[in-house]
Tab-separated table of C-alpha atoms in Angstrom:
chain	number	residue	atom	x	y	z
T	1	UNK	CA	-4.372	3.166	31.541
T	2	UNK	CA	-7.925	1.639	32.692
T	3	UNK	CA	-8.540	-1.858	31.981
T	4	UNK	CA	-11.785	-1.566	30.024
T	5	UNK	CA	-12.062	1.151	26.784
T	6	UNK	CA	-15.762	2.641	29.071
T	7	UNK	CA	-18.444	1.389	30.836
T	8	UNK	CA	-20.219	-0.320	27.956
T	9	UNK	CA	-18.268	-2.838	27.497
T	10	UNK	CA	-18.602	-4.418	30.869
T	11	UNK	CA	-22.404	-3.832	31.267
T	12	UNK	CA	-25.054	-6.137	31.870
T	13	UNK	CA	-26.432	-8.512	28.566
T	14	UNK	CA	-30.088	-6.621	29.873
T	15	UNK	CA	-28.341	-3.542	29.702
T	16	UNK	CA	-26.710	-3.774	26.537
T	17	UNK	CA	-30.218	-5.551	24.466
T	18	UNK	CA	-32.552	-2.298	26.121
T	19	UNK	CA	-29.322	0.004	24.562
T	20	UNK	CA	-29.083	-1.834	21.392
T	21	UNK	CA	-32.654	-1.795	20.880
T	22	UNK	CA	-33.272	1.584	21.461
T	23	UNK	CA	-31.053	2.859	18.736
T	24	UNK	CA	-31.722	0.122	16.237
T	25	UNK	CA	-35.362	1.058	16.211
T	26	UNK	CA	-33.572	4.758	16.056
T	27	UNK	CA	-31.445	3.453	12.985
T	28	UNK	CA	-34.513	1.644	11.650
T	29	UNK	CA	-36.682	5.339	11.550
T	30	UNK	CA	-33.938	6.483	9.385
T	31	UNK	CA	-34.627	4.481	6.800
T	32	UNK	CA	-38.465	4.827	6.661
T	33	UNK	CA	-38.962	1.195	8.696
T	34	UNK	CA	-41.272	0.259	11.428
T	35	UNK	CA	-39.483	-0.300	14.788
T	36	UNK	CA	-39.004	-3.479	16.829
T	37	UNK	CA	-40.105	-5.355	20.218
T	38	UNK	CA	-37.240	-7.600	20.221
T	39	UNK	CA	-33.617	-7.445	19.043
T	40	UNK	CA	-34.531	-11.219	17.748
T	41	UNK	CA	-37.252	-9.372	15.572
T	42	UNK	CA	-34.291	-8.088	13.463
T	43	UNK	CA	-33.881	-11.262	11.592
T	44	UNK	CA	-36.895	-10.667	10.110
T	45	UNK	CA	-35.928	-7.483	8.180
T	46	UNK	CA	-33.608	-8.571	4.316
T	47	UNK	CA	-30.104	-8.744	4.197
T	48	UNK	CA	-28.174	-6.356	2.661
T	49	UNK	CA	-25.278	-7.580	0.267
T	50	UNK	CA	-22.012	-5.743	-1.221
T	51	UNK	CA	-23.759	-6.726	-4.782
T	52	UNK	CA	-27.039	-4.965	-3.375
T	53	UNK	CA	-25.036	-1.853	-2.468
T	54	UNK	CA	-23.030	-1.313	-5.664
T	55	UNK	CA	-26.513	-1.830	-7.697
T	56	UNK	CA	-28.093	1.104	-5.234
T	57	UNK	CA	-25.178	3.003	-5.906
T	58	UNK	CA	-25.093	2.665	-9.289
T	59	UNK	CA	-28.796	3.906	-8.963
T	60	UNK	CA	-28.239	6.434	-6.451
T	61	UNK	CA	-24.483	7.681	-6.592
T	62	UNK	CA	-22.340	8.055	-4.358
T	63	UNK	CA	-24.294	5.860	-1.434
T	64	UNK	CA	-27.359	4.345	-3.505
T	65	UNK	CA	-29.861	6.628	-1.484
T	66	UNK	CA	-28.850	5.424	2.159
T	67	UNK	CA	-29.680	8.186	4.884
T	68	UNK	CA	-25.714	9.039	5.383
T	69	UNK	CA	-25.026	12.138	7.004
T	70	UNK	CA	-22.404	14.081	8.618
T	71	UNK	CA	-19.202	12.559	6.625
T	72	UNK	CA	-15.963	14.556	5.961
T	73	UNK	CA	-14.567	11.846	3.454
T	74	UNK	CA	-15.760	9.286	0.762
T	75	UNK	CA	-13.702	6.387	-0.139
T	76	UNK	CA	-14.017	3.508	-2.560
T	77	UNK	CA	-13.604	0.122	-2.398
T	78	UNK	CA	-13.043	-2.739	-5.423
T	79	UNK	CA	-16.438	-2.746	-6.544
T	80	UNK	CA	-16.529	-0.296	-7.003
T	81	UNK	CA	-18.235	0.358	-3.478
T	82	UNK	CA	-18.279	4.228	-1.757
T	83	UNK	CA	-18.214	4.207	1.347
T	84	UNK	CA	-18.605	7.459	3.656
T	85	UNK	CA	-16.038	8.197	6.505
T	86	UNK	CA	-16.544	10.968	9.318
T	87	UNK	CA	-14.029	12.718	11.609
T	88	UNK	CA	-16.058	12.930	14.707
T	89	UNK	CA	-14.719	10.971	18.086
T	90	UNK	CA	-13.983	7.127	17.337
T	91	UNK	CA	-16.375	7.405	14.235
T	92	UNK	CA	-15.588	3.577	13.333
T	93	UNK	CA	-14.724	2.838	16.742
T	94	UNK	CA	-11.224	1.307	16.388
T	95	UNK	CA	-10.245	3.297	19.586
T	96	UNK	CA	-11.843	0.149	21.982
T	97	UNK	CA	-9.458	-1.886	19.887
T	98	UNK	CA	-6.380	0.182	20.222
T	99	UNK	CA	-7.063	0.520	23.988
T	100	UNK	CA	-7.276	-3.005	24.353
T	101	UNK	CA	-4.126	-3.563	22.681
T	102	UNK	CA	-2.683	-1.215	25.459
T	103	UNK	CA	-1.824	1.769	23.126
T	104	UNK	CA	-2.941	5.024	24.124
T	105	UNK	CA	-1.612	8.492	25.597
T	106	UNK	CA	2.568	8.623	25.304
T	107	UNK	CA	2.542	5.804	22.243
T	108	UNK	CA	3.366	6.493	18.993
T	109	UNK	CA	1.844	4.801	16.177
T	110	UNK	CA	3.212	3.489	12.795
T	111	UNK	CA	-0.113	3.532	10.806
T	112	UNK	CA	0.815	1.168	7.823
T	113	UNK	CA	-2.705	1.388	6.159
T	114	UNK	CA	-3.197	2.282	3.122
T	115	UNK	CA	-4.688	5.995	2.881
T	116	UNK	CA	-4.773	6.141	-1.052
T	117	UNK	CA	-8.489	5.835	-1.610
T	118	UNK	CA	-9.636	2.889	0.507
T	119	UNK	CA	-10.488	4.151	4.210
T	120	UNK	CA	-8.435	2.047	6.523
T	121	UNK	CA	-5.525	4.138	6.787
T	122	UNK	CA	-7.829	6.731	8.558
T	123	UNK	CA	-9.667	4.264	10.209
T	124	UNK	CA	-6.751	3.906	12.315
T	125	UNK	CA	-5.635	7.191	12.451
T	126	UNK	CA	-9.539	7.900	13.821
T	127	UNK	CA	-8.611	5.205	16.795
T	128	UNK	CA	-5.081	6.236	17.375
T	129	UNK	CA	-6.755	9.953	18.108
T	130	UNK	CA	-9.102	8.827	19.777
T	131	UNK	CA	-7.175	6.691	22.576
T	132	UNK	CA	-4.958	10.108	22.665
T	133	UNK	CA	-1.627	8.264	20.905
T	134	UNK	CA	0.700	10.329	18.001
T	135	UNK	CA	0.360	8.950	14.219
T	136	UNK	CA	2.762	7.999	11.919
T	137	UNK	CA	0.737	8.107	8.779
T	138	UNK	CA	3.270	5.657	7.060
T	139	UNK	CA	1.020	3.783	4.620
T	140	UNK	CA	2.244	1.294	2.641
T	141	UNK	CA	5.544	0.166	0.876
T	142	UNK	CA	8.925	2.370	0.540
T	143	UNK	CA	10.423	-0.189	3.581
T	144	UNK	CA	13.921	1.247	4.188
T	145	UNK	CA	12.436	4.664	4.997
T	146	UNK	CA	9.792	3.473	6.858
T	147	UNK	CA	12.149	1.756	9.249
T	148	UNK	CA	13.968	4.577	9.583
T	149	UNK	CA	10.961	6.792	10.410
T	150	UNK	CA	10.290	4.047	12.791
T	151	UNK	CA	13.839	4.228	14.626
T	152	UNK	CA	14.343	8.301	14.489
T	153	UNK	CA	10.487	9.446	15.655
T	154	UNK	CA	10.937	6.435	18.612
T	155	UNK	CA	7.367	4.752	17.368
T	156	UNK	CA	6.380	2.115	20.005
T	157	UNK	CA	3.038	0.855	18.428
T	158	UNK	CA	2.504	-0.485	14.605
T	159	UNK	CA	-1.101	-0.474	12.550
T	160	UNK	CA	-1.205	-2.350	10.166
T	161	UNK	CA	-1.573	-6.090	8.317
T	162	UNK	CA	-0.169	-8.999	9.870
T	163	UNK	CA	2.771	-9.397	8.046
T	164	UNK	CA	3.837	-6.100	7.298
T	165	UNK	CA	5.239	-5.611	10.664
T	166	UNK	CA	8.041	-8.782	10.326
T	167	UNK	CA	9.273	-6.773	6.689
T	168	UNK	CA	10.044	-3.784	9.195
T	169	UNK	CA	11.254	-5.264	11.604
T	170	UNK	CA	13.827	-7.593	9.277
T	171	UNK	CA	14.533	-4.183	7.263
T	172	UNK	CA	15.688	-2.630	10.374
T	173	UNK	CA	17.459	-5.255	11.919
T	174	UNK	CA	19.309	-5.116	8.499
T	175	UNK	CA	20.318	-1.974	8.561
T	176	UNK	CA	21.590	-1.689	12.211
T	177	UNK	CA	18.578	0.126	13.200
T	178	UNK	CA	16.903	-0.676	17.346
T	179	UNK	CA	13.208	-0.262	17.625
T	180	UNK	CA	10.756	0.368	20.267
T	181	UNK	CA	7.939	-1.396	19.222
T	182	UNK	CA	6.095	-3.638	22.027
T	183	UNK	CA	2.796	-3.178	20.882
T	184	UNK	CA	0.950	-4.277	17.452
T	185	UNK	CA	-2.512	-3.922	16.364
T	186	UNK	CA	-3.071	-5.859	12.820
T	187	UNK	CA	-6.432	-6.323	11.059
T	188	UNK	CA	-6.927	-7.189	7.166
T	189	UNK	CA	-4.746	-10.543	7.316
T	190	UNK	CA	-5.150	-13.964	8.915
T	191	UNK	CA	-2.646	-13.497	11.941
T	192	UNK	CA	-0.889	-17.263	12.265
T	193	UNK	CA	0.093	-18.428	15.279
T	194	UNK	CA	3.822	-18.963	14.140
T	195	UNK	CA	3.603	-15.272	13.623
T	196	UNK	CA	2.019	-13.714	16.576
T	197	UNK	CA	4.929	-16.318	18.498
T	198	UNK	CA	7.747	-14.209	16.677
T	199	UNK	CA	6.388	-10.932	17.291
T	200	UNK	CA	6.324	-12.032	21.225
T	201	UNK	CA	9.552	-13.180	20.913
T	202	UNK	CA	11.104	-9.895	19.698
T	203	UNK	CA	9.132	-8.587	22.716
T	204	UNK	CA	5.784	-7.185	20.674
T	205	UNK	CA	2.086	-8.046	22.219
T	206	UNK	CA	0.248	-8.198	18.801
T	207	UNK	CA	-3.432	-8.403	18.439
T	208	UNK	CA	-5.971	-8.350	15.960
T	209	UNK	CA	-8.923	-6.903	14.952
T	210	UNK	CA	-11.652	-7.816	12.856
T	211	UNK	CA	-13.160	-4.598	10.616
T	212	UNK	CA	-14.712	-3.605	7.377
T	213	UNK	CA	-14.666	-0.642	5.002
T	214	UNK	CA	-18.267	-0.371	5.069
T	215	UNK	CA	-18.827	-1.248	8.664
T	216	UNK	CA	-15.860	0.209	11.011
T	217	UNK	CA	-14.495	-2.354	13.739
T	218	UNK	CA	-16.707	-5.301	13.646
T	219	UNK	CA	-14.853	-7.489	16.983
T	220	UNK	CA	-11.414	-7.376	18.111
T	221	UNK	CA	-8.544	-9.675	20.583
T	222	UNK	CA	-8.457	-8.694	23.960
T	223	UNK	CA	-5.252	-9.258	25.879
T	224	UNK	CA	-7.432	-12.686	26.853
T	225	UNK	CA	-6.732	-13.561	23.544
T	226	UNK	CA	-9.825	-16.209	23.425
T	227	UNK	CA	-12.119	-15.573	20.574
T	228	UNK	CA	-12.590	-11.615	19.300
T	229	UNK	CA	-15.246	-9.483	21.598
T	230	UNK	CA	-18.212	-8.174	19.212
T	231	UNK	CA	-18.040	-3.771	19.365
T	232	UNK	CA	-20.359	-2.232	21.270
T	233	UNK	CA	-21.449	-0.015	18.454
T	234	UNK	CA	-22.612	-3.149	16.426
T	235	UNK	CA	-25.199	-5.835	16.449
T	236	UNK	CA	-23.872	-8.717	15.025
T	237	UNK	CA	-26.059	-12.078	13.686
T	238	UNK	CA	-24.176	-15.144	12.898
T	239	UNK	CA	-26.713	-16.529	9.897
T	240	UNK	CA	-27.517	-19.451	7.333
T	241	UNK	CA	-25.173	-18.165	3.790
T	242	UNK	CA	-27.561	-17.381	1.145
T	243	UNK	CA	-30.622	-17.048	4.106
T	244	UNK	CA	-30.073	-14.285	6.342
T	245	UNK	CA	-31.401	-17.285	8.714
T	246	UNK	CA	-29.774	-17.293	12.361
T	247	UNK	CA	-27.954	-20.406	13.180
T	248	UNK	CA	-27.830	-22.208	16.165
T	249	UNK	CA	-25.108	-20.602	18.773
T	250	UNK	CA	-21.764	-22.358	18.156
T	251	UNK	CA	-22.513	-23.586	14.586
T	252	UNK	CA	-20.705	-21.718	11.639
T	253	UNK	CA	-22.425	-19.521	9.610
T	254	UNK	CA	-22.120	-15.839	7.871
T	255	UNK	CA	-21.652	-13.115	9.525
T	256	UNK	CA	-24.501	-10.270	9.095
T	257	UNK	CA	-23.842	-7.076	10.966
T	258	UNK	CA	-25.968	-3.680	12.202
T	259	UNK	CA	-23.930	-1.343	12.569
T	260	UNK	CA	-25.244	1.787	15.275
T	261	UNK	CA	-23.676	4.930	14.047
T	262	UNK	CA	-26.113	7.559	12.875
T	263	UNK	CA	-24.099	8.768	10.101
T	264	UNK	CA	-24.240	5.621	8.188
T	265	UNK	CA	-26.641	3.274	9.097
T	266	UNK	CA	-26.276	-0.024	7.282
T	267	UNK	CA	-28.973	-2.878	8.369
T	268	UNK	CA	-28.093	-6.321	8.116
T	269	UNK	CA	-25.313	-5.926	6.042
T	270	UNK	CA	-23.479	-9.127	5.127
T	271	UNK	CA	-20.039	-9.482	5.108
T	272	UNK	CA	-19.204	-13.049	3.112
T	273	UNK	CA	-17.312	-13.973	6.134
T	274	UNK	CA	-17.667	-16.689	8.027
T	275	UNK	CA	-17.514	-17.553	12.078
T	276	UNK	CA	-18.936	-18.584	14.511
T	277	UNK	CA	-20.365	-17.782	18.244
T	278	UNK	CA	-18.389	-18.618	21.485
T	279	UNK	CA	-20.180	-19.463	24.837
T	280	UNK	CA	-19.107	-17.323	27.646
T	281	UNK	CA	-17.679	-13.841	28.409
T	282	UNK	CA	-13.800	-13.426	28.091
T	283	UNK	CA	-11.757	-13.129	31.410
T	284	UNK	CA	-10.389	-10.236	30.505
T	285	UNK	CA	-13.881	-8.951	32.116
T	286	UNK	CA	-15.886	-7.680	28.530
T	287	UNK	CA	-19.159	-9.114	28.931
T	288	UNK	CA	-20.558	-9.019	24.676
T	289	UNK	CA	-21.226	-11.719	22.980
T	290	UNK	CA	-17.880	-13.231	21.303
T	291	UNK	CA	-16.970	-15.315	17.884
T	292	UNK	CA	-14.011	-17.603	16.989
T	293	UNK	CA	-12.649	-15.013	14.292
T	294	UNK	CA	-12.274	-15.116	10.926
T	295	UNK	CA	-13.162	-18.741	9.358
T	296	UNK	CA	-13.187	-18.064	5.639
T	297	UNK	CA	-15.455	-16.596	3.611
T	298	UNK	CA	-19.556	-17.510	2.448
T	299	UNK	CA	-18.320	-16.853	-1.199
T	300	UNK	CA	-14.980	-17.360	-3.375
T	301	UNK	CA	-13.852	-13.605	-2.090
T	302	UNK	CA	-11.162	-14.117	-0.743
T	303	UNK	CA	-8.716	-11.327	1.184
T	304	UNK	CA	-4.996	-11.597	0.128
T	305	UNK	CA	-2.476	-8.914	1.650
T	306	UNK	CA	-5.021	-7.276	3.011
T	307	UNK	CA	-7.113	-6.693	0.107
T	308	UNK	CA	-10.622	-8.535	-0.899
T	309	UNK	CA	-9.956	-9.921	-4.457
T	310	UNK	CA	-13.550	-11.003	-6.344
T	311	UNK	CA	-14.729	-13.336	-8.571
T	312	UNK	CA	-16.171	-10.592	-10.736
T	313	UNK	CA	-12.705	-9.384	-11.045
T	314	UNK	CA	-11.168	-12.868	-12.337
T	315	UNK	CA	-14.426	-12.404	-14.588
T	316	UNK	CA	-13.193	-8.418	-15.592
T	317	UNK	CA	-9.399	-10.230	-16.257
T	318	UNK	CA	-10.272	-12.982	-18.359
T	319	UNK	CA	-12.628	-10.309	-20.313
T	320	UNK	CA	-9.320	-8.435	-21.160
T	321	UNK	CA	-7.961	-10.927	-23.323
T	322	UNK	CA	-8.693	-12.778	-26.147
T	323	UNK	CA	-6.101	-15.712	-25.874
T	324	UNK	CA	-7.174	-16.182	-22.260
T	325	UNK	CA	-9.524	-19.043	-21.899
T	326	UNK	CA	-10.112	-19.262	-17.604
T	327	UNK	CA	-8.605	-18.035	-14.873
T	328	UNK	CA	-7.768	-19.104	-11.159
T	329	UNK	CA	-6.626	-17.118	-8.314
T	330	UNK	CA	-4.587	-19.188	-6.165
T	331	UNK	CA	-4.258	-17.357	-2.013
T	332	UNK	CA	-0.983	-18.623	-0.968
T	333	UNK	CA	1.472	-18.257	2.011
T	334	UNK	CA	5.184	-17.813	1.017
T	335	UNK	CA	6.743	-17.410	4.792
T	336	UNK	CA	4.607	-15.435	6.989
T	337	UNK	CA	3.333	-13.346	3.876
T	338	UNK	CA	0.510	-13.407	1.828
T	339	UNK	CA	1.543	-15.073	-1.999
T	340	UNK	CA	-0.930	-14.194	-4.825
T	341	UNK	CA	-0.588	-16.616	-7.801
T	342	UNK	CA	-2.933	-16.442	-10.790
T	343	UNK	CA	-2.984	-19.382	-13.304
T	344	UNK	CA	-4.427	-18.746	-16.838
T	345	UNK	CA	-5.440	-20.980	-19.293
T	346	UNK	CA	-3.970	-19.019	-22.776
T	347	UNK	CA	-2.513	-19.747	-26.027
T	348	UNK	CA	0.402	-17.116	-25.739
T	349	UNK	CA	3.158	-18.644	-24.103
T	350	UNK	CA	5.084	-14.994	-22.590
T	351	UNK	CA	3.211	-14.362	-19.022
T	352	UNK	CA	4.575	-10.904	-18.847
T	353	UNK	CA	1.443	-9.947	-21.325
T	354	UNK	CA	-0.672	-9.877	-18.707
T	355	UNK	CA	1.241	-8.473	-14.836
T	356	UNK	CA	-0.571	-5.035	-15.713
T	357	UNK	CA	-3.698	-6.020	-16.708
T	358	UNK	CA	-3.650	-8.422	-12.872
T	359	UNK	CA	-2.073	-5.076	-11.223
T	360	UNK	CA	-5.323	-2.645	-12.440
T	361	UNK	CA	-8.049	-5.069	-11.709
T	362	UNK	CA	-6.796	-7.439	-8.698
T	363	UNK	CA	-5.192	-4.280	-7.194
T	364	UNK	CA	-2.321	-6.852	-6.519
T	365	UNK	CA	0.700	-7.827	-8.354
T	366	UNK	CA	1.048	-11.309	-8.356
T	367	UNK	CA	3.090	-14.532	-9.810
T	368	UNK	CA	1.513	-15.578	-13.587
T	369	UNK	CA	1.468	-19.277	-14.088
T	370	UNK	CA	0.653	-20.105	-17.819
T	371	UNK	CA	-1.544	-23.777	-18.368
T	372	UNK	CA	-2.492	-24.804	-21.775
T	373	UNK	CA	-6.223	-24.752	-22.755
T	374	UNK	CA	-8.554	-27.214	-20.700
T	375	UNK	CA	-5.926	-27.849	-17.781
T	376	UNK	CA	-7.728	-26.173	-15.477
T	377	UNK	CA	-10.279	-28.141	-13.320
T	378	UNK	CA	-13.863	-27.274	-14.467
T	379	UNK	CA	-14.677	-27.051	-10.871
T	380	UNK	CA	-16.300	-23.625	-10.675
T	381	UNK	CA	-13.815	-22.205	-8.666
T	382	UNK	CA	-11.701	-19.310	-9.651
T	383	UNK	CA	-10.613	-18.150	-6.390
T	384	UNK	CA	-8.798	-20.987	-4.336
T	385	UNK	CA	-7.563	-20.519	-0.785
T	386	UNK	CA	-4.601	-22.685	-0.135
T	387	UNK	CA	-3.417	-21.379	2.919
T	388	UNK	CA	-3.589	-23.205	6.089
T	389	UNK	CA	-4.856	-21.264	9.620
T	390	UNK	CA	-3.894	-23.985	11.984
């Protein structure tokens, strides 16, 4: 296997601004605007937010009048957001990722996305193809069988969120069962150190990706592992929350991203996350531009097992009930897992009146901790993050 994915990603910063310029100004025609000098110019045009695109699409369904074209799938996202997916080579260009996590040609891949309605399951499964390695299409839950799949087929990669992969990997070890995983590639989870340190110590490389429904792979780990490497298919701005204003290099701010693909052609599209730029190349020889990772988010969103919860969903749960007063979503870490607890202030006193009503809009089952009326701090906050990323 060659060190680098293709040329791009080792080509000159000149290079890559005359590239990135010429098909921004190409992505910019699509939607009617004028083109620009300068790749700096580009702060100039709005931001685009997830509220902004579920208002257009509301509008204009499915894709609230965006130029999309050339898609073989339509997903949807809490939201509800639509988001179009094509089949065409590395269409959100998670192959660069996979190749730098050293799976390719002879691997086979334990894809442990979800492929029920949200896209990430094939986003994977798009990579995997395109860096020539077999698929697993395993998707979420059902444990004991997936470990078995994993031990009979002989997989030697896994896809999937952070944590996921230690649940396999226990399950197996459980039942008797040797695997041949060495390599990992994770995405929709903070990946702690402690964790990454156990994977290498059962003999798994795992790195991490950072990626969106909307917007394909956004920055990935190389082997390197110092800061994530920006995709060459996207132009990324590191900006002011709330401004769309770039910030100085190094200084924290929200992440705003362009993506380059014809098919869908988002500009300026804000994420809610937050990072920051890192001075330098890596040494692993990539030359773009690179950012610390994931630093938390510009908003209360926050992303538990892998899935974005909202505020406007606390908003849809309290909605559902009469005898519920406020609510708080509480992002916890029980082990190396993700722990979703969700505190209500209610008269009733039996917290089994409301697990289905957090399963259909959270998308998440989670722990219900009952509070009498007016015990919750009037803080604002109704998504708290209590995990720590040290």
């Amino acid at each position: 296997m060659s060190r680098h994915y293709d040329a791009l990603e080792t080509r000159s910063s000149d290079a890559r601004a005359a590239a990135q310029r010429e098909a921004l100004n190409a992505q910019l025609a699509r939607h009617g605007l004028d083109p620009v000098r300068d790749l700096s110019d580009l702060a100039r045009l709005p931001v685009l937010r997830k509220s902004d695109l579920v208002a257009k699409q509301k509008a204009e369904p499915p894709f609230g009048g965006l130029p999309v074209s050339n898609i073989a799938h339509v997903f949807q996202s809490p939201g509800p957001i639509y988001e179009p997916g094509g089949v065409s080579h590395d269409w959100w260009r998670m192959g660069r990722f996979l190749h730098a996590a050293g799976i390719g040609a002879g691997d086979i891949v334990q894809n442990c996305f979800g492929y029920h309605l949200t896209p990430a399951g094939m986003i994977f499964e798009n990579g995997a193809r395109a860096v020539g390695a077999t698929v697993l299409p395993a998707g979420t839950g059902q444990t004991e069988l997936q470990a078995r799949a994993a031990h009979d087929v002989g997989v030697t990669a896994y896809a999937g969120t952070p944590d996921y992969l230690k649940v396999i990997l226990d399950k197996a070890e459980e039942m008797g069962l040797t695997l041949k995983i060495t390599k990992a590639a994770v995405g929709g989870g903070a990946l702690f150190p402690s964790l990454r340190q156990e994977y290498a110590d059962r003999g798994i490389a795992c790195l991490q990706c950072y990626a969106t429904a909307d917007l394909g792979n956004i920055a990935y780990e190389s082997p390197a592992q110092e800061g994530m490497i920006i995709d060459e298919g996207v132009i990324v701005e590191i900006v002011t929350p709330g401004t769309g204003d770039p910030v100085p290099e190094g200084e924290v701010g929200e992440i705003v991203v362009t993506t380059l693909n014809p098919d869908y052609p988002l500009i300026r599209f804000a994420t809610g996350d937050m990072s920051a730029v890192l001075p330098g190349a890596s040494p692993c020889g990539r030359t773009n531009m690179r950012i610390k990772g994931w630093m938390g988010r510009a908003d209360q969103t926050t992303k538990i097992k892998g899935m974005f919860v909202r505020p406007e969903q606390v908003a849809e749960l309290v909605a559902r009930h009469d005898d519920v007063i406020r609510a708080r979503v509480i992002a916890a870490r029980d082990g190396e897992s993700d722990k979703m607890i969700v505190r209500l202030e209610s008269r009733s006193a039996d917290p089994t009146l409301y697990e289905a009503s957090i399963r259909e809009v959270l998308k998440l089952r989670g722990a219900v901790e009952l509070v009498r009326p007016g015990e919750l701090p009037k803080d604002g906050v109704v998504i708290e993050d209590t995990r720590v990323y040290d």
